[in-house]
mmCIF file of C-alpha atoms in Angstrom:
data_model
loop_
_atom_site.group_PDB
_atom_site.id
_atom_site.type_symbol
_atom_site.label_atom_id
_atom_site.label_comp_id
_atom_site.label_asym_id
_atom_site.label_seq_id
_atom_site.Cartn_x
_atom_site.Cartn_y
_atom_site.Cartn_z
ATOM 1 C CA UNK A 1 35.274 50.089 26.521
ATOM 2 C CA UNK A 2 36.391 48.202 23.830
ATOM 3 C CA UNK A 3 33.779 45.289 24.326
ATOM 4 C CA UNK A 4 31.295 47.792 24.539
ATOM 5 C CA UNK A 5 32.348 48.793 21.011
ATOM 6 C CA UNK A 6 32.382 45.015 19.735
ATOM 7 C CA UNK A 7 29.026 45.176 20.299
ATOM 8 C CA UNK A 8 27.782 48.461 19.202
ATOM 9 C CA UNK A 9 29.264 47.191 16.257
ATOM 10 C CA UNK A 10 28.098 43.485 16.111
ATOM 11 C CA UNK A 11 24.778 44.178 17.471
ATOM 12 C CA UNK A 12 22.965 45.648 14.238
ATOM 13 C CA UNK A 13 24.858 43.647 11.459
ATOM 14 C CA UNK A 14 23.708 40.322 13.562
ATOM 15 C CA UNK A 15 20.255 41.630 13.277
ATOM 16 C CA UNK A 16 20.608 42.891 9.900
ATOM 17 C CA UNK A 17 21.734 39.421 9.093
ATOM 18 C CA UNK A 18 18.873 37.654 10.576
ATOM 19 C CA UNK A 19 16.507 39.582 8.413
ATOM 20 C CA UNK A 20 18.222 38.750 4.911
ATOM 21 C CA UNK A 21 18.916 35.378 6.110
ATOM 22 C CA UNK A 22 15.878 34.296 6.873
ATOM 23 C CA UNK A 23 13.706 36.502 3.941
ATOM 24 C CA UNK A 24 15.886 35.037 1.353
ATOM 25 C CA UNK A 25 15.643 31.431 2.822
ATOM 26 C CA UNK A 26 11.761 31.922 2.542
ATOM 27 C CA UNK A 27 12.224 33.115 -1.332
ATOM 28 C CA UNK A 28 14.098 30.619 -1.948
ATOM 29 C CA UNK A 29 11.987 27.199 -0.715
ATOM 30 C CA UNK A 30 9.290 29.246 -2.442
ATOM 31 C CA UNK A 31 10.721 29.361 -5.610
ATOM 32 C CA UNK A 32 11.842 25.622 -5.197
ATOM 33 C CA UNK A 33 8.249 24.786 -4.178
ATOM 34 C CA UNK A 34 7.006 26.510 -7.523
ATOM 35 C CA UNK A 35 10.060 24.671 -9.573
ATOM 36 C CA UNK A 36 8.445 21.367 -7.848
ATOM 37 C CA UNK A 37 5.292 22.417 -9.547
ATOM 38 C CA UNK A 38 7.046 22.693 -12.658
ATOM 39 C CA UNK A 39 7.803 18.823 -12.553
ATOM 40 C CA UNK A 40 4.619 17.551 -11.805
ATOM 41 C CA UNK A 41 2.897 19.595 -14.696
ATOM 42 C CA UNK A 42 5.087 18.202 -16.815
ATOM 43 C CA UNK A 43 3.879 14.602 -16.222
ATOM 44 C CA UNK A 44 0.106 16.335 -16.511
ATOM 45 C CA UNK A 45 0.510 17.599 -20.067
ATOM 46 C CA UNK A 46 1.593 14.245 -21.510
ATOM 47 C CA UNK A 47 -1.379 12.189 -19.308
ATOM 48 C CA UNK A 48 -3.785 15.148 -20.796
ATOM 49 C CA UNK A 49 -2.716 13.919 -24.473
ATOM 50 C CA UNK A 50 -2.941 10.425 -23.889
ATOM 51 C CA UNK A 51 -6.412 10.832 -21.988
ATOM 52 C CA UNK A 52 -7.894 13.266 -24.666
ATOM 53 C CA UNK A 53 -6.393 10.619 -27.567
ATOM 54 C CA UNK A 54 -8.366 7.880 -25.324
ATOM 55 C CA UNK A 55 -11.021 9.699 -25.143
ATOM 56 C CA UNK A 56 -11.663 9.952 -28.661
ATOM 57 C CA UNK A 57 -11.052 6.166 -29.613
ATOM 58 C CA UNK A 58 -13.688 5.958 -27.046
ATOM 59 C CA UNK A 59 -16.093 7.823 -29.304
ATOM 60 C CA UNK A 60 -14.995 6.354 -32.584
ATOM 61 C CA UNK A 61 -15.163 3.017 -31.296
ATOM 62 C CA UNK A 62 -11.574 1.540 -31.133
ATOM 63 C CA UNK A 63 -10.237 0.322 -28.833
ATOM 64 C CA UNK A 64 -8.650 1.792 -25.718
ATOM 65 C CA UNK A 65 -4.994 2.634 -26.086
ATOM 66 C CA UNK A 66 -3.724 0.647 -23.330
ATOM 67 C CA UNK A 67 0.077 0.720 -23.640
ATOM 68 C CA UNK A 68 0.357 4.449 -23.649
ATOM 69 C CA UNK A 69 -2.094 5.150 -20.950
ATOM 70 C CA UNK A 70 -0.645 2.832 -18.812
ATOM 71 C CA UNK A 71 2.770 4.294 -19.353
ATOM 72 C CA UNK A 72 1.746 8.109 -18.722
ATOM 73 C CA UNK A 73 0.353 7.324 -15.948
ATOM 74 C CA UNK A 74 2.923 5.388 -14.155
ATOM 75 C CA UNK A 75 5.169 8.110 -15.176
ATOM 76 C CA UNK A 76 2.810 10.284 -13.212
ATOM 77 C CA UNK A 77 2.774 8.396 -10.682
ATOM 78 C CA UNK A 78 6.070 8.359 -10.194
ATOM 79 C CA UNK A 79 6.370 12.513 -9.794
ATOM 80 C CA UNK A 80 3.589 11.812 -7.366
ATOM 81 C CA UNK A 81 5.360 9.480 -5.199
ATOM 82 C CA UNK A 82 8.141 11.801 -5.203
ATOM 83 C CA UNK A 83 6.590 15.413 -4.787
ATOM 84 C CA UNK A 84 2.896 14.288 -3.844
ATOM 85 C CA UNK A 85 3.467 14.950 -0.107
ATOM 86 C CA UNK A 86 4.891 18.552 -0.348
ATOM 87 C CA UNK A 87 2.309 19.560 -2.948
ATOM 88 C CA UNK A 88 -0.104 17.780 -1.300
ATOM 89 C CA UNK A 89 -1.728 15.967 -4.313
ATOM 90 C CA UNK A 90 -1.787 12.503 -3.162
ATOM 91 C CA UNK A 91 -5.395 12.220 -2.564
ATOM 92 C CA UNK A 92 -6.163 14.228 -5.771
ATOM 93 C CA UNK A 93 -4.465 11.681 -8.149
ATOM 94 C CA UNK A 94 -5.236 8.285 -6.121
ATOM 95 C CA UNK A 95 -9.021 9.342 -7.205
ATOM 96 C CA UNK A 96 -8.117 10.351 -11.000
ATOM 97 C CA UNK A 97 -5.582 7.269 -11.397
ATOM 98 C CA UNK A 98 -8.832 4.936 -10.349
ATOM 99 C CA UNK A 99 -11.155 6.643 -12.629
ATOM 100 C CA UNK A 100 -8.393 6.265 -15.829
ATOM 101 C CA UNK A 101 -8.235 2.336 -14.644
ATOM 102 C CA UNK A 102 -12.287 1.863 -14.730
ATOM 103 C CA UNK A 103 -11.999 3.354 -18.414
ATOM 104 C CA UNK A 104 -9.764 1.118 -19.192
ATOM 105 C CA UNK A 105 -11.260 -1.531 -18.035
ATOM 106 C CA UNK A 106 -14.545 0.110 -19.963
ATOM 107 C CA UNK A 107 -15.435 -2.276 -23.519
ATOM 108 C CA UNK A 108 -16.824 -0.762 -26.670
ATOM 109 C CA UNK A 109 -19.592 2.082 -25.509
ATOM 110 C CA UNK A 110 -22.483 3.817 -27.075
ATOM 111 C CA UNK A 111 -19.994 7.327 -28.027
ATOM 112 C CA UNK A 112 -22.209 9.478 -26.034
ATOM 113 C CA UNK A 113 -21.996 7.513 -23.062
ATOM 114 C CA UNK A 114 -18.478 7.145 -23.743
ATOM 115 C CA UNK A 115 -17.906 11.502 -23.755
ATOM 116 C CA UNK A 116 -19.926 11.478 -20.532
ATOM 117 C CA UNK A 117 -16.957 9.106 -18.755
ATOM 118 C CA UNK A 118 -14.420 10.383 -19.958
ATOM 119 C CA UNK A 119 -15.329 13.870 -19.490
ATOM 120 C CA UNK A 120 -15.721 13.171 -16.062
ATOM 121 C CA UNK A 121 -11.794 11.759 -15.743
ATOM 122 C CA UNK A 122 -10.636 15.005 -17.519
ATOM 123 C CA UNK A 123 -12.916 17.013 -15.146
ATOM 124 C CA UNK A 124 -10.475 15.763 -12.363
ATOM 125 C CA UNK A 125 -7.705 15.491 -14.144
ATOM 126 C CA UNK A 126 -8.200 19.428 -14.282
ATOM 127 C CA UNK A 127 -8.598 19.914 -11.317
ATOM 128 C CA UNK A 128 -5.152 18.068 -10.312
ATOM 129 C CA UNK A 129 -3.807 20.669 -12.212
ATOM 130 C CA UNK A 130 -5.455 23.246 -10.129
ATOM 131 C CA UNK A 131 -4.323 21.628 -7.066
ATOM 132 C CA UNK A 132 -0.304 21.694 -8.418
ATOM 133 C CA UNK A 133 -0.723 25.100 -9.187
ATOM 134 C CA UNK A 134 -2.015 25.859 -5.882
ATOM 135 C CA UNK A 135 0.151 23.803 -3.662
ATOM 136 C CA UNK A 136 2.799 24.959 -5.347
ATOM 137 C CA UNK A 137 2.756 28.275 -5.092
ATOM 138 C CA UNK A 138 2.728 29.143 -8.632
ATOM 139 C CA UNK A 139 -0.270 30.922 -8.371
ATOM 140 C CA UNK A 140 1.599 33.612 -5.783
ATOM 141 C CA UNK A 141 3.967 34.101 -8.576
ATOM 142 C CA UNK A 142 5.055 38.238 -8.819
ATOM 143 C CA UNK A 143 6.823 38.449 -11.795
ATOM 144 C CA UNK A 144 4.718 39.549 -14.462
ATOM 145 C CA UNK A 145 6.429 36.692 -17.104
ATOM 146 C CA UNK A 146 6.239 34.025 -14.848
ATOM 147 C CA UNK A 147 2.862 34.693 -13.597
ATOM 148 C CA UNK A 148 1.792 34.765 -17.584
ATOM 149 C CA UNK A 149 3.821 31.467 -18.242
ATOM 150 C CA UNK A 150 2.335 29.460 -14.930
ATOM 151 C CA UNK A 151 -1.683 30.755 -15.570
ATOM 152 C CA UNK A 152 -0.894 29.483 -19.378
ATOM 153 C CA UNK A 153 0.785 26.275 -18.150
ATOM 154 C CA UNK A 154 -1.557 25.050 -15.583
ATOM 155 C CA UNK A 155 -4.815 26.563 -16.616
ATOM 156 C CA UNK A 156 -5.037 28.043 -19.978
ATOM 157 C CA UNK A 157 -3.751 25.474 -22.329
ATOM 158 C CA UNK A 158 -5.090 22.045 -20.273
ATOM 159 C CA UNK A 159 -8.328 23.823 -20.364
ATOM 160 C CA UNK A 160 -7.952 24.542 -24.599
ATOM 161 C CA UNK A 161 -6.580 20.828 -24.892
ATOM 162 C CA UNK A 162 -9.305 19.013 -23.417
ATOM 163 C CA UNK A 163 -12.160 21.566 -24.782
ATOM 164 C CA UNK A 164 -10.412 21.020 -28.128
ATOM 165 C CA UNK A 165 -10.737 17.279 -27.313
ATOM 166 C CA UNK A 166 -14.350 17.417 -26.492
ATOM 167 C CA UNK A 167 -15.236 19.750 -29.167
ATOM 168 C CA UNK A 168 -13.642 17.181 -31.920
ATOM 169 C CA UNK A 169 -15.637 14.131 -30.291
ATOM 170 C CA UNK A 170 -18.798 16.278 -30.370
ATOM 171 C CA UNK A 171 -18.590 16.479 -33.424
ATOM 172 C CA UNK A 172 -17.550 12.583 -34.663
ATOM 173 C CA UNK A 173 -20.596 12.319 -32.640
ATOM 174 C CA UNK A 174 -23.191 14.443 -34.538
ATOM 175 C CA UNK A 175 -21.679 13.188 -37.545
ATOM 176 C CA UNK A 176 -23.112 9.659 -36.778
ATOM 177 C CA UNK A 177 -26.829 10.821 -35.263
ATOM 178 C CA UNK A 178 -29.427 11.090 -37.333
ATOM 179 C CA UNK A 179 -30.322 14.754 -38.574
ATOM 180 C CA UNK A 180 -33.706 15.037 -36.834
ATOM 181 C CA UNK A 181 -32.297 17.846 -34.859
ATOM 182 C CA UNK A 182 -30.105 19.489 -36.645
ATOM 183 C CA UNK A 183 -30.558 22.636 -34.474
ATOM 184 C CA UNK A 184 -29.606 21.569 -31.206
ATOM 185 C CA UNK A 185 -26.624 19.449 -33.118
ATOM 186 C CA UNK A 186 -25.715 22.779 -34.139
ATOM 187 C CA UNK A 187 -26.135 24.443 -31.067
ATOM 188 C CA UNK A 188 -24.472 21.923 -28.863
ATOM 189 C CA UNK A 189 -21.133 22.168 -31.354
ATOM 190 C CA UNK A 190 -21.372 26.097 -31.073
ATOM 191 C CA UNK A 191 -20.987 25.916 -27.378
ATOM 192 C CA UNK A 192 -18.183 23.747 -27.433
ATOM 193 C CA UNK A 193 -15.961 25.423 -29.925
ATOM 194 C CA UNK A 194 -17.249 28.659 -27.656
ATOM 195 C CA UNK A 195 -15.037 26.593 -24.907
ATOM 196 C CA UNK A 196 -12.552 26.057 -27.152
ATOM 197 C CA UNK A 197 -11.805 29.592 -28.124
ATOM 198 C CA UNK A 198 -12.101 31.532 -25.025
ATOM 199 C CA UNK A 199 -8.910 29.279 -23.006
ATOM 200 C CA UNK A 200 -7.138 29.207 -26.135
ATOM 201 C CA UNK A 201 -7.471 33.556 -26.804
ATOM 202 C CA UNK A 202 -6.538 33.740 -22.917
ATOM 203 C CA UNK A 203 -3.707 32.095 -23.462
ATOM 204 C CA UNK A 204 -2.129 33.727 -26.474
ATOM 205 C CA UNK A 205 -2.699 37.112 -24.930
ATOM 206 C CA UNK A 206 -1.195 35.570 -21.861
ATOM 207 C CA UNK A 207 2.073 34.728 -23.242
ATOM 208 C CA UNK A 208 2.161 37.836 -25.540
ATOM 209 C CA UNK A 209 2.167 39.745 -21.963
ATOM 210 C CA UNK A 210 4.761 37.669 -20.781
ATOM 211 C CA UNK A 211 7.040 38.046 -24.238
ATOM 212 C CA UNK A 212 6.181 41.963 -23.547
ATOM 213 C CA UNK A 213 7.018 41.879 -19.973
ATOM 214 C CA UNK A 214 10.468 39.892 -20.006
ATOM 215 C CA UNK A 215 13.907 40.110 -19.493
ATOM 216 C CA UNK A 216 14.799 37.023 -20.571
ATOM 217 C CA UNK A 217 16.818 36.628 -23.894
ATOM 218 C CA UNK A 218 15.441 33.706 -24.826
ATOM 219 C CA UNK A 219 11.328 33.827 -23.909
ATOM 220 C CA UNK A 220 9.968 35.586 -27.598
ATOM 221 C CA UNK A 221 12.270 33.667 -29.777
ATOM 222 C CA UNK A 222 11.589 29.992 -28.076
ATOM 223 C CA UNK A 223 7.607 30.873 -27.127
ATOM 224 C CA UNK A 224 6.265 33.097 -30.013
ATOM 225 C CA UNK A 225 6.891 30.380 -33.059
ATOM 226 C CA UNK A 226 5.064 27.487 -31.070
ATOM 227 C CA UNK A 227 2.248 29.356 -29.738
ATOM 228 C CA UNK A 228 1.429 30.682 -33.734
ATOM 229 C CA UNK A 229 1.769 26.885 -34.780
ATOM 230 C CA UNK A 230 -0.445 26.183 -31.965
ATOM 231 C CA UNK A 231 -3.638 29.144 -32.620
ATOM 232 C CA UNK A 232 -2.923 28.193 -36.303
ATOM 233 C CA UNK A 233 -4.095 24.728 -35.237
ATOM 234 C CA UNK A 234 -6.909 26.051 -33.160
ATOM 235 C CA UNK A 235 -8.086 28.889 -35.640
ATOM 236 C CA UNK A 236 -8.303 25.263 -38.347
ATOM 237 C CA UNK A 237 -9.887 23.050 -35.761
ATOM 238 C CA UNK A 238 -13.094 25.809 -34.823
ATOM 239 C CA UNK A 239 -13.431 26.655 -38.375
ATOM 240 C CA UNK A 240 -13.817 23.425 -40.592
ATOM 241 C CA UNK A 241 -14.967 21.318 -38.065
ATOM 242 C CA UNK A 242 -18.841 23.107 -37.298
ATOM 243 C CA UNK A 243 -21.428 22.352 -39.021
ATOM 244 C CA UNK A 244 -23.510 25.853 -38.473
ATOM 245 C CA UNK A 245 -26.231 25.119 -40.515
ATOM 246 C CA UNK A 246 -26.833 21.880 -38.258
ATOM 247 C CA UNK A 247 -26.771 20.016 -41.810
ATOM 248 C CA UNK A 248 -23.474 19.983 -43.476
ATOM 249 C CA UNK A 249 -21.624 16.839 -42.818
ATOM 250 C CA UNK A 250 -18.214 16.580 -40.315
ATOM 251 C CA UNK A 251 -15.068 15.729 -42.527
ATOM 252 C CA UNK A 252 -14.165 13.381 -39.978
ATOM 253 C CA UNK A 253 -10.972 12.179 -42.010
ATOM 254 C CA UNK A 254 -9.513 15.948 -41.741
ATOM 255 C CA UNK A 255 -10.672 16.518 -38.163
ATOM 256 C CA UNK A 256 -7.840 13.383 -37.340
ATOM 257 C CA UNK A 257 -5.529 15.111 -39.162
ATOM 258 C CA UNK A 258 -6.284 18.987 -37.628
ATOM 259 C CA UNK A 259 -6.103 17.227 -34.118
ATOM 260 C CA UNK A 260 -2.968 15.199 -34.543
ATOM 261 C CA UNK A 261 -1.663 18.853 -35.297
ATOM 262 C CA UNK A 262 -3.294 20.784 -32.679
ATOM 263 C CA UNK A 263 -2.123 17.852 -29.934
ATOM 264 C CA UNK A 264 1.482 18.486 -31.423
ATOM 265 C CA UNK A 265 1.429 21.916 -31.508
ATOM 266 C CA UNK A 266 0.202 21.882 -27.802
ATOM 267 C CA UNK A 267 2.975 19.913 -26.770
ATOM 268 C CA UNK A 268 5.528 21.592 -27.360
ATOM 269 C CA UNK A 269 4.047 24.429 -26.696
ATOM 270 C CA UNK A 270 3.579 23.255 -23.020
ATOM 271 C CA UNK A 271 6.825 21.851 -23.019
ATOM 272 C CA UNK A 272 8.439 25.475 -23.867
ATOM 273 C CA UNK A 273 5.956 27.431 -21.345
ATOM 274 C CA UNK A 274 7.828 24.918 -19.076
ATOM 275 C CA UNK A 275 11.006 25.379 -19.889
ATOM 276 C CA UNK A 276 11.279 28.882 -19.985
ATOM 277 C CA UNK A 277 8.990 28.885 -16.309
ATOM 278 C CA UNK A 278 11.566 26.843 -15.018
ATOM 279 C CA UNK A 279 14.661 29.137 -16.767
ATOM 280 C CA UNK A 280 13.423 32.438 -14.963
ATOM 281 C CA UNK A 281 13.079 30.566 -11.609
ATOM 282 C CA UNK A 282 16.248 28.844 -11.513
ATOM 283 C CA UNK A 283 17.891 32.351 -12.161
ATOM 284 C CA UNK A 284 15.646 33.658 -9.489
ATOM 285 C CA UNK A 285 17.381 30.613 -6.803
ATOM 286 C CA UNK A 286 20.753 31.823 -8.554
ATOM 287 C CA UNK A 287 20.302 35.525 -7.474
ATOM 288 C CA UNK A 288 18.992 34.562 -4.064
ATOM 289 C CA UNK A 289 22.368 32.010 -3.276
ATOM 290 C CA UNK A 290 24.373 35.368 -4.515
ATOM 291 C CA UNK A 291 22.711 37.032 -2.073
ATOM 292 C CA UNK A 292 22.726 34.948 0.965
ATOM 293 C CA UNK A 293 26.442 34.452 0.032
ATOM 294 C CA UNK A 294 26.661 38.625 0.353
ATOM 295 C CA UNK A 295 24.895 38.361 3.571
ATOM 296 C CA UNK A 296 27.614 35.742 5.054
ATOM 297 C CA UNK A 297 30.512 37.893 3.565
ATOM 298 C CA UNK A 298 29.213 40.871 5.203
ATOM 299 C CA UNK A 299 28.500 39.312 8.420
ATOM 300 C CA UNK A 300 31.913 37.878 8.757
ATOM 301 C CA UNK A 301 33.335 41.120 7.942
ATOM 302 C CA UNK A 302 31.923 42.854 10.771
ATOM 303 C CA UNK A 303 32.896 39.802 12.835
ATOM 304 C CA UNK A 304 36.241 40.352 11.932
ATOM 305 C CA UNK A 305 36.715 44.012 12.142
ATOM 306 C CA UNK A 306 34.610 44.158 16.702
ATOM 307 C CA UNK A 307 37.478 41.368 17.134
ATOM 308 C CA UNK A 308 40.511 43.571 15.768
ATOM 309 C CA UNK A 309 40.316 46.007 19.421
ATOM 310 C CA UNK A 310 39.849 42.843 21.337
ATOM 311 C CA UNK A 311 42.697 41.100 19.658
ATOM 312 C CA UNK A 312 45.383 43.984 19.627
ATOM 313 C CA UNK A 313 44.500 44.504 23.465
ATOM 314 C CA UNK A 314 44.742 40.999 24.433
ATOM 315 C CA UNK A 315 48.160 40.757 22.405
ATOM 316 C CA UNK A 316 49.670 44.345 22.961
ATOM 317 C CA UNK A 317 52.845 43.563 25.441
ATOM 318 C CA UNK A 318 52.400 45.257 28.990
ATOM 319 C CA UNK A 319 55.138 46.335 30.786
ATOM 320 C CA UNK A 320 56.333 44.111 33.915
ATOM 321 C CA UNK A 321 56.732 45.367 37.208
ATOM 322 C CA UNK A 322 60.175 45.680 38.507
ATOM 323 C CA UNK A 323 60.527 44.091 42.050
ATOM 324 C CA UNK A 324 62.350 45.831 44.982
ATOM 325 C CA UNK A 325 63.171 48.801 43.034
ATOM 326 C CA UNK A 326 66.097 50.632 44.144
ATOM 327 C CA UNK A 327 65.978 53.793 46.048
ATOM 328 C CA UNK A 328 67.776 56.712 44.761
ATOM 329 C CA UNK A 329 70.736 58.278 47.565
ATOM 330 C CA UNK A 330 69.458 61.164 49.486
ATOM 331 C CA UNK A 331 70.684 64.621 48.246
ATOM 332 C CA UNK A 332 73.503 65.620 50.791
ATOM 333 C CA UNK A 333 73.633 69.144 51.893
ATOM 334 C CA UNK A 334 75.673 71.344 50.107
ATOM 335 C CA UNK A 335 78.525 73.041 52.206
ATOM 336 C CA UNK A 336 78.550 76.597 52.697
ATOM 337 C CA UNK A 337 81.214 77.865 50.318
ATOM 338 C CA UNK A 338 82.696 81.275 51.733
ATOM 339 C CA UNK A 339 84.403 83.793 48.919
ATOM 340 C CA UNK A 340 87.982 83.327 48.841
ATOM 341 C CA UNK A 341 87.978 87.161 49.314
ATOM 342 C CA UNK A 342 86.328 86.899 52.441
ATOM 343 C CA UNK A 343 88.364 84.433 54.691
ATOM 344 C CA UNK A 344 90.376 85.804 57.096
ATOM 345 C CA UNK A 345 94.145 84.947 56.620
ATOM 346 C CA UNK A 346 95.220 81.762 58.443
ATOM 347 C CA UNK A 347 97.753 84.003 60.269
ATOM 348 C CA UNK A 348 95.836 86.786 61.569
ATOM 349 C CA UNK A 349 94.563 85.289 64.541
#
């Protein structure tokens, strides 16, 4: 009886168990998988910098900034070596890392010729991104602030940054064509700064959603600040830089100075995105141990409390048989006691 009470007892706790054992083990190498993300897109955002930056001396002519390339994209590299195989990226960057080494290896160019090469690095450089955020998980992301911060992180603002790029070099480029066209320059310049806007407008709704949708403490006053600096940059950028009338000339002087900004700006506004992505996460892994540590607790509970019966039976002291007990006397007969009054006198016979 009492084993039979163990395990009504043990039965549906061990199950119970089971279940929040192994769905919080799942949560949690998902979240890890998505903080693994995290650290690769890191090493993206600076290698989307320094190939935008090359990309533009490209353009203007000077020469190709060796040193820093070289350094981002060891650093990559590096993250790739490390997380490649569980994000399953490996075959993504070998081609992108080849492409950035034939630039390098590129002389001076005719500048068009030069935005067609490059554009074609960033095309896969974006689309390593994709792949991170993919592999990764991020994309699966249910929280409404993290799933704002990881579509900003991985799509919105690489897209902005290199369309921002491209849009600046367009128009170094016009500036040095002759004006025999002046529509199509126009037209060409009106497209870009199109793909310019629409990433970067995505993206500060985005994050406004995420601000909105938050419990952390720390999201609005860390995000808000850098992503103004950073559509401040944008809004200057789309509006000096245009020549709509296909005739005025580019200010190419203040276009180096509104994209040293708007590459600034977009730095540490990744870098924060980042930061607080990684933040809610970690307090997601937190919440999960707690929880996992609740499921142990509780399990050894019940453990404890089907093994109480057992253990008091198994100790409780039984009584030992006595050997050869003795037997109790028979009961003698009881003599038949006569009244005094009714013996005859000794004498009378």
């Amino acid at each position: 009886m009492h084993c039979l009470l163990a395990f009504a007892l043990m039965a549906p706790t061990t199950l119970l168990f089971d279940q929040v054992w192994g769905s919080v083990g799942e949560r949690t190498r998902f979240a890890q998988s998505e903080r693994n993300g995290i650290q690769y897109l890191r090493s993206l955002g600076q290698l989307t910098i320094a190939l935008t930056d090359a990309q533009s001396a490209a353009v203007s002519g000077r020469p190709f900034p060796r040193d820093t390339v070289t350094r981002v994209v060891e650093a990559t590299a590096s993250v790739d070596a490390r997380l490649g195989g569980d994000l399953r990226t490996h075959e993504r960057w070998s081609g992108l890392r080849a492409k950035i080494e034939a630039l390098a290896a590129l002389g001076v160019i005719d500048p068009a010729a030069a935005f067609s090469t490059f554009g074609e690095a960033t095309d896969l450089l974006l689309a390593l991104y994709k792949e991170v955020r993919d592999n990764s998980q991020l994309t699966r992301e249910q929280d409404i602030d993290a799933s704002y911060l990881q579509e900003g992180a991985a799509q919105q603002l690489p897209e902005a940054v290199v369309a921002a790029g491209r849009f600046m070099d367009l128009a170094v480029i016009a500036a040095g064509r002759p004006r025999n066209d002046p529509a199509g320059t126009a037209a060409n310049l009106l497209n870009a700064r199109d793909a310019v806007t629409y990433p970067a407008n995505n993206l500060a709704a985005g994050l406004q959603a995420a601000v909105d949708g938050t419990s952390s403490r720390t999201l609005s006053g860390n995000l808000l600040s850098r992503l103004d600096r950073f559509r401040r940059g944008m809004e200057t950028l789309t509006a000096t830089t245009v020549p709509v009338d296909g005739r005025t000339a580019v200010n190419t002087a203040a276009l180096r100075d509104v994209r040293n900004e708007v590459q600034t700006s977009a730095s540490e506004l990744a870098a924060t995105i980042l930061d607080e992505l990684d933040l809610l996460i970690g307090a997601r892994i937190e919440d999960l141990d707690r929880q996992r540590q609740t499921a142990a607790v509780t399990l050894a509970v019940a453990v404890l409390l089907a093994l109480v019966p057992l253990t008091v039976r198994l100790v409780r002291p039984r009584r030992r048989p006595v050997a050869n007990p003795p037997v109790p006397p028979a009961p003698q007969p009881a003599e038949d006691v006569v009244p005094a009054w009714r013996r005859e006198p000794t004498g009378a016979r």
